[in-house]
Amino acid sequence: MQTTLTDSIAIAAQFIRAGEVVAFPTETVYGLGANIFDESAIEKIFLAKGRPSDNPLIAHIGKRADLHLLAREITPMAETFMEHFFPGPLTLVLPKQANISRLATAGLDTIGIRMPRHPVAQSLLQTCGVPLVAPSANLSGKPSPTTWEAVQMDLAGRIACILRGEQAEVGLESTVVDCSRVTPLLLRAGAITLEQLQAVVPTIQIAQPSLSEPQRSPGLKYKHYAPQARVEMVVLPMTFVASDAAAFIGLHPPASNVKHCKLCQTIEEYAHSLFQFFRECDAMEIEVIYCEAVSEAGLGLALMDRIKRAAHG
Ligand code: TXA
Ligand code: MG
């Protein structure tokens, strides 16, 4: 299949209408979108990514009115979160409407919904006129793509179209909160921080992986965000024995020499750069990537979550 690269929202929307899948920029990472009401287009997402069919997709909406097409019930807590954080990098899990394909929700009775704030994503959603289901636009298991070039590297020849934009602002996937239950549960940390969520709904809890409970967020059990290189988390100051093929990313200069080094001024820059750095390291055939540990406060919680997953697979 030939993959069309375009800057035109109209062209991208035409592909969606024709039942194809289109990669597009959002403020978190690039997504791979399909019309939520088109089963065969949804199937193409799973095929293109090599995604296991028990991993549910997030639905993206352009306007609040579309929420009712997707969610059977909007809990008061969900209303509160939406009031404060929509549009933005927050996904809310709610009971789904009966007509939403179980392929999209991987058989679950709930659906994850988010309203991106990225102007290109918003404009694409308005032009298509339907919600789009969109996982991150990477091959399953690879780091999420934060640039259109990263999408191209993973999916060229496998999808119909890539809508080009800038490098994603946040660089980590959205915060996911399960609002389908009495006490909201943080399923995945992201740029809307636990502290921000607690400030508006103090009862929110962090999901603990539990054997007795059915998997709440099936995506979390899969190997994620992993570059080819081995990832190790390091606490500075510490000297690690760096081989010729080592790289480092963090906030402070490491004491050892490394072949490829990325120093970030802030946690935001670290989060913004992490997945792109993983991909650069793979292109340079780096064997081990040292990632500086940071405090698990604010955006640090999401950043540490992604580093730990990349390190332990
Ligand atoms: O920032 C993002 O969320 C990006 C952009 C493209 O919007 N999308 C993204 O999608 O990261 P994906 O498919 O890579 O991750 C979706 C996560 C998975 O961990 C999945 O298990 C969880 O959301 N999820 C989706 N629907 C769910 C549901 N109904 N219940 C529980 N977890 C759900
Ligand atoms: Mg993903």
Coordinates of C-alpha atoms in Angstrom, one line a residue, residues 77-209:
M77 CA -17.1 12.9 38.4
A78 CA -16.6 12.6 34.7
E79 CA -18.5 15.9 34.3
T80 CA -16.1 17.5 36.8
F81 CA -13.0 16.2 35.0
M82 CA -14.3 17.3 31.7
E83 CA -15.1 20.8 32.9
H84 CA -11.5 21.2 34.1
F85 CA -9.5 19.3 31.6
F86 CA -11.3 18.9 28.2
P87 CA -10.0 19.6 25.7
G88 CA -6.6 18.2 26.7
P89 CA -4.5 15.1 27.4
L90 CA -7.1 13.3 29.5
T91 CA -9.0 10.1 28.7
L92 CA -12.1 9.2 30.6
V93 CA -13.4 5.6 30.7
L94 CA -17.2 5.5 30.8
P95 CA -20.0 2.9 30.2
K96 CA -20.3 2.6 26.4
Q97 CA -23.3 2.9 24.2
A98 CA -24.6 -0.4 22.9
N99 CA -24.0 0.4 19.3
I100 CA -20.3 1.0 19.7
S101 CA -18.3 -1.8 18.2
R102 CA -16.8 -4.3 20.6
L103 CA -13.8 -4.5 18.4
A104 CA -13.0 -0.9 19.4
T105 CA -13.4 -1.6 23.1
A106 CA -11.9 -5.1 23.0
G107 CA -15.1 -6.6 24.3
L108 CA -15.3 -4.3 27.3
D109 CA -18.6 -2.6 28.3
T110 CA -16.7 0.7 28.7
I111 CA -15.1 3.1 26.3
G112 CA -12.1 5.5 26.8
I113 CA -13.0 9.0 25.5
R114 CA -10.7 12.0 25.0
M115 CA -11.0 15.4 23.4
P116 CA -7.6 16.5 22.1
R117 CA -6.7 20.1 22.2
H118 CA -4.2 20.0 19.3
P119 CA -5.6 22.4 16.6
V120 CA -4.9 19.9 13.7
A121 CA -6.5 17.0 15.6
Q122 CA -9.6 19.2 16.4
S123 CA -9.9 20.4 12.9
L124 CA -9.6 16.8 11.5
L125 CA -12.3 15.7 13.9
Q126 CA -14.6 18.6 12.9
T127 CA -14.0 17.9 9.2
C128 CA -14.7 14.1 9.5
G129 CA -17.8 14.9 11.6
V130 CA -17.5 11.5 13.5
P131 CA -15.5 10.5 16.5
L132 CA -12.2 8.7 15.6
V133 CA -10.8 5.8 17.5
A134 CA -7.0 6.2 17.7
P135 CA -4.3 4.3 19.4
S136 CA -0.8 5.7 19.3
A137 CA 0.5 5.4 15.7
N138 CA 3.4 3.0 16.3
L139 CA 4.0 -0.6 15.7
S140 CA 2.7 -2.5 18.8
G141 CA 5.4 -2.6 21.4
K142 CA 7.5 0.3 20.0
P143 CA 7.8 3.7 21.6
S144 CA 4.8 6.0 20.8
P145 CA 5.6 8.3 17.9
T146 CA 6.1 12.0 18.7
T147 CA 7.0 13.0 15.1
W148 CA 5.4 12.2 11.7
E149 CA 8.8 10.8 10.7
A150 CA 8.6 8.2 13.5
V151 CA 5.1 7.2 12.3
Q152 CA 6.5 6.9 8.8
M153 CA 9.3 4.7 10.0
D154 CA 6.9 2.2 11.7
L155 CA 3.9 2.3 9.4
A156 CA 4.8 3.4 5.9
G157 CA 3.3 0.9 3.4
R158 CA 0.8 -0.3 6.1
I159 CA -1.5 2.7 6.3
A160 CA -3.2 5.0 3.7
C161 CA -2.2 8.4 5.0
I162 CA 0.0 10.4 7.4
L163 CA -1.2 13.9 8.2
R164 CA 2.0 15.8 9.1
G165 CA 2.4 18.2 12.0
E166 CA 5.0 19.4 14.4
Q167 CA 6.7 17.3 17.1
A168 CA 4.1 16.4 19.8
E169 CA 4.1 18.9 22.6
V170 CA 3.7 16.6 25.6
G171 CA 5.5 13.5 24.2
L172 CA 3.8 11.0 26.6
E173 CA 0.3 9.5 26.1
S174 CA -2.8 10.9 27.8
T175 CA -3.7 10.3 31.4
V176 CA -6.4 7.6 31.6
V177 CA -9.0 7.7 34.4
D178 CA -11.7 5.1 34.9
C179 CA -14.9 7.0 35.7
S180 CA -17.3 4.1 35.2
R181 CA -17.2 3.3 39.0
V182 CA -18.0 5.1 42.2
T183 CA -14.4 5.9 43.0
P184 CA -12.4 7.1 40.0
L185 CA -9.2 5.2 39.3
L186 CA -6.1 6.5 37.6
L187 CA -5.2 3.8 35.1
R188 CA -2.4 5.5 33.3
A189 CA -0.4 8.6 34.4
G190 CA 0.0 11.4 31.9
A191 CA 0.3 15.1 31.5
I192 CA -2.8 15.9 33.5
T193 CA -1.2 15.0 36.8
L194 CA -2.5 13.1 39.8
E195 CA -2.3 16.3 41.8
Q196 CA -4.4 18.2 39.3
L197 CA -7.0 15.4 39.3
Q198 CA -7.0 15.2 43.1
A199 CA -7.6 18.9 43.3
V200 CA -11.0 18.5 41.7
V201 CA -11.9 15.0 42.7
P202 CA -10.1 14.2 46.0
T203 CA -11.3 10.6 46.1
I204 CA -9.4 9.5 43.0
Q205 CA -7.2 6.4 43.6
I206 CA -4.3 4.9 41.8
A207 CA -5.0 1.5 40.2
Q208 CA -2.9 -1.2 41.8
P209 CA -2.3 -4.2 39.6

